[in-house]
Amino acid sequence: MGGNYGDGCGSSCRSSYVQTDDVETLVEKFFSSGKREHLISAAKKYLNGSYEKGLIRYVLDAADVSEATNEFPGIEIESKLEISFAQAQSDGAQRSFELSDILDVIEFPPSKNARFVKDPCNLESAGTNYFYGSDDGAERVTVIHKGGNFYLKQKGDVQPYSFGIAGEQFVLRRPETRELTTPPEIMDALQRYQHEGIKYQGKIEKKKAEAFVLQTLSGRIYSLVVSDARRNLDEKEQWQLEIEYAGYIPGFKTNVGREEEIVDDIVTLMKHVCFFYNNLPLDSGELVSFAPTTERKYDFIRGVKVDGDGSRNGRTNGKAQTAIDEDFGLLSELQGGLQMKALTATTSRIPRDSKKE
């Protein structure tokens, strides 16, 4: 899941700062005149200069808002692309690139009528995700341990779109909330799901890098997240690029609440990446490719293969549930507040069955 555009979003590939009046003035002219050419010009200047803040932060500041407005609070709207690699030369070399290197090769040139412009802030983070859900694929709870904090995600079922947009089957809509939490609150949340047969499914170590794009007509923001998830069970990796709706900036000509426009934007972004950036060489010599997928982290942790039509086949990792339950004791060890056996005992009373990432 991508985050909101925040104050930490600054340029990632610029080492010196210069005066930002030109970009600020152009963005202000855009809001006062409504002429998109000023916004495109601001994006061009930003990409050719060195700036303290991210491009979208300048737009938010000019709109006099601290963050984007979400048209659908509590709803996640995203698509996923599988990332695969091949060596440009079969020399058996180890991968030597950063996640942000993949984001850097995906460009959205600020041409005259550009639909999207990119803010290459390349925020990076790492954490551990613990998954709770049912064996039939229902994902309900994810506990994230990152930066010394715990976060609780609660998720609902995927709600398919039927707008008739080609490619919409790869855009996933589902209820989702995320909040800062504590181990006791985690246990309370898990107990609330007892009637659904929730149980612990496993964990991943996840690294991600995140950039953003701005839709120049509607003012909607979309995050681009490259993630490398490593399954604790067998060290297998899942590489993905996620494209997620992240709200809109007031002052644009936004048709607020028109969800089909968001779906169309995400499908267009998917096509842009898959068409222009397949078999693209990184500086490290790797060739990177992208393909649409509906595989969730929850499917990956359970070893469930997702076919091209979105169907899910069996659990293949075969790890004993007792070993999985013992593994969850690490959560309390990381926090250092609760005894491992107390947390394990609480979770073991929850009926066996579960849901999502």
PDB file of N, CA and C in Angstrom, residues 168-266:
ATOM      1  N   GLU A 168      -9.776  -2.929 -16.198  1.00  0.00           N
ATOM      2  CA  GLU A 168     -10.240  -2.608 -14.848  1.00  0.00           C
ATOM      3  C   GLU A 168     -10.183  -3.806 -13.902  1.00  0.00           C
ATOM      4  N   GLN A 169     -10.107  -5.024 -14.462  1.00  0.00           N
ATOM      5  CA  GLN A 169     -10.034  -6.215 -13.607  1.00  0.00           C
ATOM      6  C   GLN A 169      -8.744  -6.256 -12.794  1.00  0.00           C
ATOM      7  N   PHE A 170      -7.756  -5.438 -13.188  1.00  0.00           N
ATOM      8  CA  PHE A 170      -6.502  -5.381 -12.446  1.00  0.00           C
ATOM      9  C   PHE A 170      -6.480  -4.249 -11.420  1.00  0.00           C
ATOM     10  N   VAL A 171      -7.573  -3.502 -11.313  1.00  0.00           N
ATOM     11  CA  VAL A 171      -7.673  -2.433 -10.320  1.00  0.00           C
ATOM     12  C   VAL A 171      -8.472  -2.966  -9.136  1.00  0.00           C
ATOM     13  N   LEU A 172      -7.844  -3.003  -7.976  1.00  0.00           N
ATOM     14  CA  LEU A 172      -8.441  -3.604  -6.789  1.00  0.00           C
ATOM     15  C   LEU A 172      -9.014  -2.525  -5.877  1.00  0.00           C
ATOM     16  N   ARG A 173     -10.280  -2.673  -5.532  1.00  0.00           N
ATOM     17  CA  ARG A 173     -10.945  -1.770  -4.587  1.00  0.00           C
ATOM     18  C   ARG A 173     -11.330  -2.576  -3.354  1.00  0.00           C
ATOM     19  N   ARG A 174     -10.962  -2.080  -2.191  1.00  0.00           N
ATOM     20  CA  ARG A 174     -11.341  -2.786  -0.971  1.00  0.00           C
ATOM     21  C   ARG A 174     -11.290  -1.842   0.227  1.00  0.00           C
ATOM     22  N   PRO A 175     -12.148  -2.084   1.221  1.00  0.00           N
ATOM     23  CA  PRO A 175     -12.087  -1.297   2.454  1.00  0.00           C
ATOM     24  C   PRO A 175     -10.765  -1.537   3.171  1.00  0.00           C
ATOM     25  N   GLU A 176     -10.184  -0.465   3.702  1.00  0.00           N
ATOM     26  CA  GLU A 176      -8.940  -0.602   4.453  1.00  0.00           C
ATOM     27  C   GLU A 176      -8.770   0.573   5.394  1.00  0.00           C
ATOM     28  N   THR A 177      -8.380   0.288   6.627  1.00  0.00           N
ATOM     29  CA  THR A 177      -8.005   1.321   7.584  1.00  0.00           C
ATOM     30  C   THR A 177      -6.611   1.017   8.101  1.00  0.00           C
ATOM     31  N   ARG A 178      -5.895   2.049   8.496  1.00  0.00           N
ATOM     32  CA  ARG A 178      -4.547   1.882   9.050  1.00  0.00           C
ATOM     33  C   ARG A 178      -4.392   2.851  10.211  1.00  0.00           C
ATOM     34  N   GLU A 179      -3.867   2.358  11.333  1.00  0.00           N
ATOM     35  CA  GLU A 179      -3.690   3.217  12.497  1.00  0.00           C
ATOM     36  C   GLU A 179      -2.491   2.777  13.323  1.00  0.00           C
ATOM     37  N   LEU A 180      -1.865   3.753  13.971  1.00  0.00           N
ATOM     38  CA  LEU A 180      -0.798   3.469  14.922  1.00  0.00           C
ATOM     39  C   LEU A 180      -1.401   2.699  16.092  1.00  0.00           C
ATOM     40  N   THR A 181      -0.690   1.666  16.575  1.00  0.00           N
ATOM     41  CA  THR A 181      -1.322   0.794  17.564  1.00  0.00           C
ATOM     42  C   THR A 181      -0.302   0.237  18.547  1.00  0.00           C
ATOM     43  N   THR A 182      -0.770  -0.607  19.468  1.00  0.00           N
ATOM     44  CA  THR A 182       0.057  -1.273  20.474  1.00  0.00           C
ATOM     45  C   THR A 182      -0.296  -2.760  20.485  1.00  0.00           C
ATOM     46  N   PRO A 183       0.582  -3.632  21.022  1.00  0.00           N
ATOM     47  CA  PRO A 183       0.253  -5.061  21.084  1.00  0.00           C
ATOM     48  C   PRO A 183      -1.083  -5.374  21.757  1.00  0.00           C
ATOM     49  N   PRO A 184      -1.453  -4.737  22.901  1.00  0.00           N
ATOM     50  CA  PRO A 184      -2.777  -5.032  23.470  1.00  0.00           C
ATOM     51  C   PRO A 184      -3.921  -4.686  22.522  1.00  0.00           C
ATOM     52  N   GLU A 185      -3.789  -3.567  21.800  1.00  0.00           N
ATOM     53  CA  GLU A 185      -4.840  -3.201  20.843  1.00  0.00           C
ATOM     54  C   GLU A 185      -4.888  -4.188  19.681  1.00  0.00           C
ATOM     55  N   ILE A 186      -3.734  -4.723  19.309  1.00  0.00           N
ATOM     56  CA  ILE A 186      -3.695  -5.734  18.251  1.00  0.00           C
ATOM     57  C   ILE A 186      -4.479  -6.969  18.679  1.00  0.00           C
ATOM     58  N   MET A 187      -4.254  -7.412  19.909  1.00  0.00           N
ATOM     59  CA  MET A 187      -4.956  -8.596  20.400  1.00  0.00           C
ATOM     60  C   MET A 187      -6.460  -8.356  20.468  1.00  0.00           C
ATOM     61  N   ASP A 188      -6.858  -7.154  20.883  1.00  0.00           N
ATOM     62  CA  ASP A 188      -8.288  -6.832  20.922  1.00  0.00           C
ATOM     63  C   ASP A 188      -8.891  -6.902  19.522  1.00  0.00           C
ATOM     64  N   ALA A 189      -8.156  -6.369  18.536  1.00  0.00           N
ATOM     65  CA  ALA A 189      -8.664  -6.385  17.159  1.00  0.00           C
ATOM     66  C   ALA A 189      -8.806  -7.813  16.646  1.00  0.00           C
ATOM     67  N   LEU A 190      -7.822  -8.662  16.944  1.00  0.00           N
ATOM     68  CA  LEU A 190      -7.885 -10.046  16.482  1.00  0.00           C
ATOM     69  C   LEU A 190      -9.054 -10.794  17.108  1.00  0.00           C
ATOM     70  N   GLN A 191      -9.337 -10.503  18.362  1.00  0.00           N
ATOM     71  CA  GLN A 191     -10.462 -11.161  19.021  1.00  0.00           C
ATOM     72  C   GLN A 191     -11.788 -10.783  18.371  1.00  0.00           C
ATOM     73  N   ARG A 192     -11.863  -9.567  17.838  1.00  0.00           N
ATOM     74  CA  ARG A 192     -13.109  -9.137  17.190  1.00  0.00           C
ATOM     75  C   ARG A 192     -13.385  -9.928  15.914  1.00  0.00           C
ATOM     76  N   TYR A 193     -12.352 -10.551  15.361  1.00  0.00           N
ATOM     77  CA  TYR A 193     -12.521 -11.315  14.127  1.00  0.00           C
ATOM     78  C   TYR A 193     -12.693 -12.817  14.381  1.00  0.00           C
ATOM     79  N   GLN A 194     -12.878 -13.217  15.625  1.00  0.00           N
ATOM     80  CA  GLN A 194     -12.964 -14.645  15.929  1.00  0.00           C
ATOM     81  C   GLN A 194     -14.058 -15.346  15.128  1.00  0.00           C
ATOM     82  N   HIS A 195     -15.186 -14.661  14.936  1.00  0.00           N
ATOM     83  CA  HIS A 195     -16.310 -15.306  14.249  1.00  0.00           C
ATOM     84  C   HIS A 195     -15.998 -15.589  12.783  1.00  0.00           C
ATOM     85  N   GLU A 196     -14.953 -14.939  12.226  1.00  0.00           N
ATOM     86  CA  GLU A 196     -14.588 -15.178  10.831  1.00  0.00           C
ATOM     87  C   GLU A 196     -13.526 -16.270  10.690  1.00  0.00           C
ATOM     88  N   GLY A 197     -13.070 -16.817  11.790  1.00  0.00           N
ATOM     89  CA  GLY A 197     -12.061 -17.869  11.708  1.00  0.00           C
ATOM     90  C   GLY A 197     -10.687 -17.347  11.356  1.00  0.00           C
ATOM     91  N   ILE A 198     -10.314 -16.223  11.933  1.00  0.00           N
ATOM     92  CA  ILE A 198      -9.020 -15.613  11.627  1.00  0.00           C
ATOM     93  C   ILE A 198      -7.884 -16.383  12.301  1.00  0.00           C
ATOM     94  N   LYS A 199      -6.783 -16.555  11.586  1.00  0.00           N
ATOM     95  CA  LYS A 199      -5.581 -17.118  12.197  1.00  0.00           C
ATOM     96  C   LYS A 199      -4.344 -16.500  11.553  1.00  0.00           C
ATOM     97  N   TYR A 200      -3.244 -16.645  12.226  1.00  0.00           N
ATOM     98  CA  TYR A 200      -1.979 -16.107  11.739  1.00  0.00           C
ATOM     99  C   TYR A 200      -1.485 -16.922  10.553  1.00  0.00           C
ATOM    100  N   GLN A 201      -1.030 -16.220   9.488  1.00  0.00           N
ATOM    101  CA  GLN A 201      -0.625 -16.892   8.256  1.00  0.00           C
ATOM    102  C   GLN A 201       0.876 -16.811   7.970  1.00  0.00           C
ATOM    103  N   GLY A 202       1.588 -15.897   8.631  1.00  0.00           N
ATOM    104  CA  GLY A 202       3.016 -15.774   8.379  1.00  0.00           C
ATOM    105  C   GLY A 202       3.438 -14.317   8.284  1.00  0.00           C
ATOM    106  N   LYS A 203       4.720 -14.107   7.973  1.00  0.00           N
ATOM    107  CA  LYS A 203       5.238 -12.744   7.910  1.00  0.00           C
ATOM    108  C   LYS A 203       6.183 -12.581   6.730  1.00  0.00           C
ATOM    109  N   ILE A 204       6.397 -11.324   6.364  1.00  0.00           N
ATOM    110  CA  ILE A 204       7.372 -10.968   5.339  1.00  0.00           C
ATOM    111  C   ILE A 204       8.233  -9.819   5.839  1.00  0.00           C
ATOM    112  N   GLU A 205       9.442  -9.749   5.336  1.00  0.00           N
ATOM    113  CA  GLU A 205      10.285  -8.568   5.483  1.00  0.00           C
ATOM    114  C   GLU A 205      10.115  -7.764   4.199  1.00  0.00           C
ATOM    115  N   LYS A 206       9.752  -6.504   4.338  1.00  0.00           N
ATOM    116  CA  LYS A 206       9.388  -5.710   3.166  1.00  0.00           C
ATOM    117  C   LYS A 206      10.191  -4.423   3.106  1.00  0.00           C
ATOM    118  N   LYS A 207      10.764  -4.160   1.940  1.00  0.00           N
ATOM    119  CA  LYS A 207      11.410  -2.884   1.652  1.00  0.00           C
ATOM    120  C   LYS A 207      10.639  -2.214   0.522  1.00  0.00           C
ATOM    121  N   LYS A 208      10.541  -0.892   0.577  1.00  0.00           N
ATOM    122  CA  LYS A 208       9.826  -0.211  -0.497  1.00  0.00           C
ATOM    123  C   LYS A 208      10.415   1.166  -0.756  1.00  0.00           C
ATOM    124  N   ALA A 209      10.203   1.642  -1.983  1.00  0.00           N
ATOM    125  CA  ALA A 209      10.542   3.006  -2.381  1.00  0.00           C
ATOM    126  C   ALA A 209       9.321   3.582  -3.078  1.00  0.00           C
ATOM    127  N   GLU A 210       9.041   4.856  -2.824  1.00  0.00           N
ATOM    128  CA  GLU A 210       7.780   5.443  -3.272  1.00  0.00           C
ATOM    129  C   GLU A 210       7.988   6.802  -3.935  1.00  0.00           C
ATOM    130  N   ALA A 211       7.375   6.980  -5.090  1.00  0.00           N
ATOM    131  CA  ALA A 211       7.313   8.270  -5.773  1.00  0.00           C
ATOM    132  C   ALA A 211       5.836   8.567  -6.041  1.00  0.00           C
ATOM    133  N   PHE A 212       5.554   9.729  -6.637  1.00  0.00           N
ATOM    134  CA  PHE A 212       4.167  10.118  -6.890  1.00  0.00           C
ATOM    135  C   PHE A 212       4.034  10.732  -8.277  1.00  0.00           C
ATOM    136  N   VAL A 213       2.828  10.640  -8.826  1.00  0.00           N
ATOM    137  CA  VAL A 213       2.508  11.360 -10.057  1.00  0.00           C
ATOM    138  C   VAL A 213       1.257  12.192  -9.812  1.00  0.00           C
ATOM    139  N   LEU A 214       1.185  13.317 -10.506  1.00  0.00           N
ATOM    140  CA  LEU A 214       0.052  14.234 -10.408  1.00  0.00           C
ATOM    141  C   LEU A 214      -0.688  14.253 -11.729  1.00  0.00           C
ATOM    142  N   GLN A 215      -1.992  14.024 -11.683  1.00  0.00           N
ATOM    143  CA  GLN A 215      -2.843  14.132 -12.872  1.00  0.00           C
ATOM    144  C   GLN A 215      -3.101  15.613 -13.107  1.00  0.00           C
ATOM    145  N   THR A 216      -2.658  16.134 -14.245  1.00  0.00           N
ATOM    146  CA  THR A 216      -2.634  17.583 -14.449  1.00  0.00           C
ATOM    147  C   THR A 216      -4.001  18.198 -14.724  1.00  0.00           C
ATOM    148  N   LEU A 217      -5.005  17.392 -15.032  1.00  0.00           N
ATOM    149  CA  LEU A 217      -6.355  17.908 -15.258  1.00  0.00           C
ATOM    150  C   LEU A 217      -7.191  17.883 -13.984  1.00  0.00           C
ATOM    151  N   SER A 218      -7.182  16.754 -13.295  1.00  0.00           N
ATOM    152  CA  SER A 218      -8.054  16.582 -12.127  1.00  0.00           C
ATOM    153  C   SER A 218      -7.382  16.933 -10.809  1.00  0.00           C
ATOM    154  N   GLY A 219      -6.048  16.988 -10.793  1.00  0.00           N
ATOM    155  CA  GLY A 219      -5.343  17.231  -9.541  1.00  0.00           C
ATOM    156  C   GLY A 219      -5.253  16.013  -8.650  1.00  0.00           C
ATOM    157  N   ARG A 220      -5.615  14.852  -9.183  1.00  0.00           N
ATOM    158  CA  ARG A 220      -5.507  13.628  -8.384  1.00  0.00           C
ATOM    159  C   ARG A 220      -4.043  13.173  -8.318  1.00  0.00           C
ATOM    160  N   ILE A 221      -3.694  12.576  -7.191  1.00  0.00           N
ATOM    161  CA  ILE A 221      -2.335  12.104  -6.945  1.00  0.00           C
ATOM    162  C   ILE A 221      -2.350  10.583  -6.888  1.00  0.00           C
ATOM    163  N   TYR A 222      -1.326   9.973  -7.465  1.00  0.00           N
ATOM    164  CA  TYR A 222      -1.180   8.518  -7.419  1.00  0.00           C
ATOM    165  C   TYR A 222       0.235   8.184  -6.951  1.00  0.00           C
ATOM    166  N   SER A 223       0.331   7.238  -6.044  1.00  0.00           N
ATOM    167  CA  SER A 223       1.655   6.801  -5.591  1.00  0.00           C
ATOM    168  C   SER A 223       2.147   5.656  -6.463  1.00  0.00           C
ATOM    169  N   LEU A 224       3.449   5.627  -6.678  1.00  0.00           N
ATOM    170  CA  LEU A 224       4.131   4.529  -7.368  1.00  0.00           C
ATOM    171  C   LEU A 224       5.063   3.897  -6.348  1.00  0.00           C
ATOM    172  N   VAL A 225       4.789   2.656  -5.971  1.00  0.00           N
ATOM    173  CA  VAL A 225       5.558   2.004  -4.913  1.00  0.00           C
ATOM    174  C   VAL A 225       6.223   0.745  -5.449  1.00  0.00           C
ATOM    175  N   VAL A 226       7.546   0.729  -5.425  1.00  0.00           N
ATOM    176  CA  VAL A 226       8.297  -0.486  -5.736  1.00  0.00           C
ATOM    177  C   VAL A 226       8.573  -1.199  -4.419  1.00  0.00           C
ATOM    178  N   SER A 227       8.175  -2.472  -4.326  1.00  0.00           N
ATOM    179  CA  SER A 227       8.377  -3.218  -3.084  1.00  0.00           C
ATOM    180  C   SER A 227       9.095  -4.537  -3.351  1.00  0.00           C
ATOM    181  N   ASP A 228       9.936  -4.900  -2.391  1.00  0.00           N
ATOM    182  CA  ASP A 228      10.619  -6.197  -2.381  1.00  0.00           C
ATOM    183  C   ASP A 228      10.213  -6.888  -1.093  1.00  0.00           C
ATOM    184  N   ALA A 229       9.345  -7.907  -1.204  1.00  0.00           N
ATOM    185  CA  ALA A 229       8.872  -8.650  -0.037  1.00  0.00           C
ATOM    186  C   ALA A 229       9.572 -10.001   0.011  1.00  0.00           C
ATOM    187  N   ARG A 230      10.152 -10.305   1.160  1.00  0.00           N
ATOM    188  CA  ARG A 230      10.875 -11.573   1.320  1.00  0.00           C
ATOM    189  C   ARG A 230      10.122 -12.442   2.325  1.00  0.00           C
ATOM    190  N   ARG A 231       9.703 -13.605   1.887  1.00  0.00           N
ATOM    191  CA  ARG A 231       8.934 -14.509   2.734  1.00  0.00           C
ATOM    192  C   ARG A 231       9.849 -15.188   3.748  1.00  0.00           C
ATOM    193  N   ASN A 232       9.486 -15.083   5.024  1.00  0.00           N
ATOM    194  CA  ASN A 232      10.329 -15.640   6.082  1.00  0.00           C
ATOM    195  C   ASN A 232      10.463 -17.149   5.982  1.00  0.00           C
ATOM    196  N   LEU A 233       9.436 -17.792   5.435  1.00  0.00           N
ATOM    197  CA  LEU A 233       9.417 -19.253   5.360  1.00  0.00           C
ATOM    198  C   LEU A 233      10.580 -19.826   4.557  1.00  0.00           C
ATOM    199  N   ASP A 234      10.788 -19.311   3.351  1.00  0.00           N
ATOM    200  CA  ASP A 234      11.766 -19.916   2.447  1.00  0.00           C
ATOM    201  C   ASP A 234      12.637 -18.900   1.719  1.00  0.00           C
ATOM    202  N   GLU A 235      12.565 -17.624   2.149  1.00  0.00           N
ATOM    203  CA  GLU A 235      13.387 -16.565   1.570  1.00  0.00           C
ATOM    204  C   GLU A 235      13.029 -16.243   0.124  1.00  0.00           C
ATOM    205  N   LYS A 236      11.891 -16.713  -0.359  1.00  0.00           N
ATOM    206  CA  LYS A 236      11.458 -16.319  -1.696  1.00  0.00           C
ATOM    207  C   LYS A 236      11.054 -14.850  -1.691  1.00  0.00           C
ATOM    208  N   GLU A 237      11.177 -14.207  -2.872  1.00  0.00           N
ATOM    209  CA  GLU A 237      10.895 -12.783  -2.976  1.00  0.00           C
ATOM    210  C   GLU A 237       9.724 -12.517  -3.912  1.00  0.00           C
ATOM    211  N   GLN A 238       9.005 -11.456  -3.597  1.00  0.00           N
ATOM    212  CA  GLN A 238       7.958 -10.943  -4.480  1.00  0.00           C
ATOM    213  C   GLN A 238       8.289  -9.482  -4.779  1.00  0.00           C
ATOM    214  N   TRP A 239       8.529  -9.190  -6.050  1.00  0.00           N
ATOM    215  CA  TRP A 239       8.800  -7.818  -6.481  1.00  0.00           C
ATOM    216  C   TRP A 239       7.560  -7.277  -7.180  1.00  0.00           C
ATOM    217  N   GLN A 240       7.106  -6.099  -6.743  1.00  0.00           N
ATOM    218  CA  GLN A 240       5.922  -5.502  -7.354  1.00  0.00           C
ATOM    219  C   GLN A 240       6.062  -3.987  -7.466  1.00  0.00           C
ATOM    220  N   LEU A 241       5.325  -3.439  -8.432  1.00  0.00           N
ATOM    221  CA  LEU A 241       5.089  -2.006  -8.514  1.00  0.00           C
ATOM    222  C   LEU A 241       3.601  -1.798  -8.276  1.00  0.00           C
ATOM    223  N   GLU A 242       3.256  -1.047  -7.242  1.00  0.00           N
ATOM    224  CA  GLU A 242       1.860  -0.756  -6.933  1.00  0.00           C
ATOM    225  C   GLU A 242       1.549   0.683  -7.320  1.00  0.00           C
ATOM    226  N   ILE A 243       0.397   0.864  -7.945  1.00  0.00           N
ATOM    227  CA  ILE A 243      -0.084   2.191  -8.331  1.00  0.00           C
ATOM    228  C   ILE A 243      -1.357   2.436  -7.541  1.00  0.00           C
ATOM    229  N   GLU A 244      -1.346   3.435  -6.669  1.00  0.00           N
ATOM    230  CA  GLU A 244      -2.472   3.619  -5.745  1.00  0.00           C
ATOM    231  C   GLU A 244      -2.967   5.063  -5.737  1.00  0.00           C
ATOM    232  N   TYR A 245      -4.285   5.212  -5.724  1.00  0.00           N
ATOM    233  CA  TYR A 245      -4.912   6.531  -5.586  1.00  0.00           C
ATOM    234  C   TYR A 245      -4.577   7.116  -4.219  1.00  0.00           C
ATOM    235  N   ALA A 246      -4.176   8.405  -4.195  1.00  0.00           N
ATOM    236  CA  ALA A 246      -3.745   9.043  -2.952  1.00  0.00           C
ATOM    237  C   ALA A 246      -4.419  10.385  -2.708  1.00  0.00           C
ATOM    238  N   GLY A 247      -5.605  10.615  -3.303  1.00  0.00           N
ATOM    239  CA  GLY A 247      -6.349  11.844  -3.050  1.00  0.00           C
ATOM    240  C   GLY A 247      -6.225  12.860  -4.172  1.00  0.00           C
ATOM    241  N   TYR A 248      -6.859  14.028  -3.978  1.00  0.00           N
ATOM    242  CA  TYR A 248      -6.797  15.092  -4.981  1.00  0.00           C
ATOM    243  C   TYR A 248      -6.515  16.423  -4.303  1.00  0.00           C
ATOM    244  N   ILE A 249      -6.014  17.374  -5.099  1.00  0.00           N
ATOM    245  CA  ILE A 249      -5.688  18.708  -4.608  1.00  0.00           C
ATOM    246  C   ILE A 249      -6.810  19.666  -4.996  1.00  0.00           C
ATOM    247  N   PRO A 250      -7.439  20.359  -4.051  1.00  0.00           N
ATOM    248  CA  PRO A 250      -8.483  21.334  -4.386  1.00  0.00           C
ATOM    249  C   PRO A 250      -7.933  22.438  -5.287  1.00  0.00           C
ATOM    250  N   GLY A 251      -8.804  22.973  -6.137  1.00  0.00           N
ATOM    251  CA  GLY A 251      -8.406  24.040  -7.047  1.00  0.00           C
ATOM    252  C   GLY A 251      -8.261  23.585  -8.478  1.00  0.00           C
ATOM    253  N   PHE A 252      -8.231  22.262  -8.690  1.00  0.00           N
ATOM    254  CA  PHE A 252      -8.235  21.704 -10.040  1.00  0.00           C
ATOM    255  C   PHE A 252      -9.688  21.476 -10.472  1.00  0.00           C
ATOM    256  N   LYS A 253      -9.855  21.124 -11.730  1.00  0.00           N
ATOM    257  CA  LYS A 253     -11.195  20.820 -12.245  1.00  0.00           C
ATOM    258  C   LYS A 253     -11.499  19.346 -11.975  1.00  0.00           C
ATOM    259  N   THR A 254     -11.711  19.046 -10.708  1.00  0.00           N
ATOM    260  CA  THR A 254     -11.917  17.663 -10.281  1.00  0.00           C
ATOM    261  C   THR A 254     -13.397  17.320 -10.273  1.00  0.00           C
ATOM    262  N   ASN A 255     -13.758  16.238 -10.940  1.00  0.00           N
ATOM    263  CA  ASN A 255     -15.116  15.702 -10.830  1.00  0.00           C
ATOM    264  C   ASN A 255     -15.148  14.816  -9.588  1.00  0.00           C
ATOM    265  N   VAL A 256     -15.355  15.446  -8.451  1.00  0.00           N
ATOM    266  CA  VAL A 256     -15.233  14.745  -7.174  1.00  0.00           C
ATOM    267  C   VAL A 256     -16.212  13.574  -7.103  1.00  0.00           C
ATOM    268  N   GLY A 257     -15.685  12.419  -6.697  1.00  0.00           N
ATOM    269  CA  GLY A 257     -16.517  11.239  -6.529  1.00  0.00           C
ATOM    270  C   GLY A 257     -16.672  10.388  -7.770  1.00  0.00           C
ATOM    271  N   ARG A 258     -16.100  10.809  -8.897  1.00  0.00           N
ATOM    272  CA  ARG A 258     -16.200  10.023 -10.135  1.00  0.00           C
ATOM    273  C   ARG A 258     -15.130   8.929 -10.105  1.00  0.00           C
ATOM    274  N   GLU A 259     -15.493   7.812  -9.523  1.00  0.00           N
ATOM    275  CA  GLU A 259     -14.522   6.744  -9.306  1.00  0.00           C
ATOM    276  C   GLU A 259     -14.038   6.129 -10.613  1.00  0.00           C
ATOM    277  N   GLU A 260     -14.894   6.164 -11.642  1.00  0.00           N
ATOM    278  CA  GLU A 260     -14.465   5.596 -12.918  1.00  0.00           C
ATOM    279  C   GLU A 260     -13.281   6.365 -13.504  1.00  0.00           C
ATOM    280  N   GLU A 261     -13.171   7.666 -13.184  1.00  0.00           N
ATOM    281  CA  GLU A 261     -12.018   8.435 -13.649  1.00  0.00           C
ATOM    282  C   GLU A 261     -10.732   7.956 -12.971  1.00  0.00           C
ATOM    283  N   ILE A 262     -10.830   7.605 -11.703  1.00  0.00           N
ATOM    284  CA  ILE A 262      -9.675   7.077 -10.981  1.00  0.00           C
ATOM    285  C   ILE A 262      -9.244   5.744 -11.579  1.00  0.00           C
ATOM    286  N   VAL A 263     -10.217   4.878 -11.856  1.00  0.00           N
ATOM    287  CA  VAL A 263      -9.908   3.582 -12.464  1.00  0.00           C
ATOM    288  C   VAL A 263      -9.239   3.780 -13.816  1.00  0.00           C
ATOM    289  N   ASP A 264      -9.770   4.703 -14.615  1.00  0.00           N
ATOM    290  CA  ASP A 264      -9.185   4.969 -15.932  1.00  0.00           C
ATOM    291  C   ASP A 264      -7.760   5.501 -15.803  1.00  0.00           C
ATOM    292  N   ASP A 265      -7.521   6.376 -14.829  1.00  0.00           N
ATOM    293  CA  ASP A 265      -6.167   6.880 -14.597  1.00  0.00           C
ATOM    294  C   ASP A 265      -5.208   5.742 -14.260  1.00  0.00           C
ATOM    295  N   ILE A 266      -5.619   4.873 -13.351  1.00  0.00           N
ATOM    296  CA  ILE A 266      -4.739   3.788 -12.916  1.00  0.00           C
ATOM    297  C   ILE A 266      -4.451   2.830 -14.064  1.00  0.00           C
TER     298      ILE A 266
END
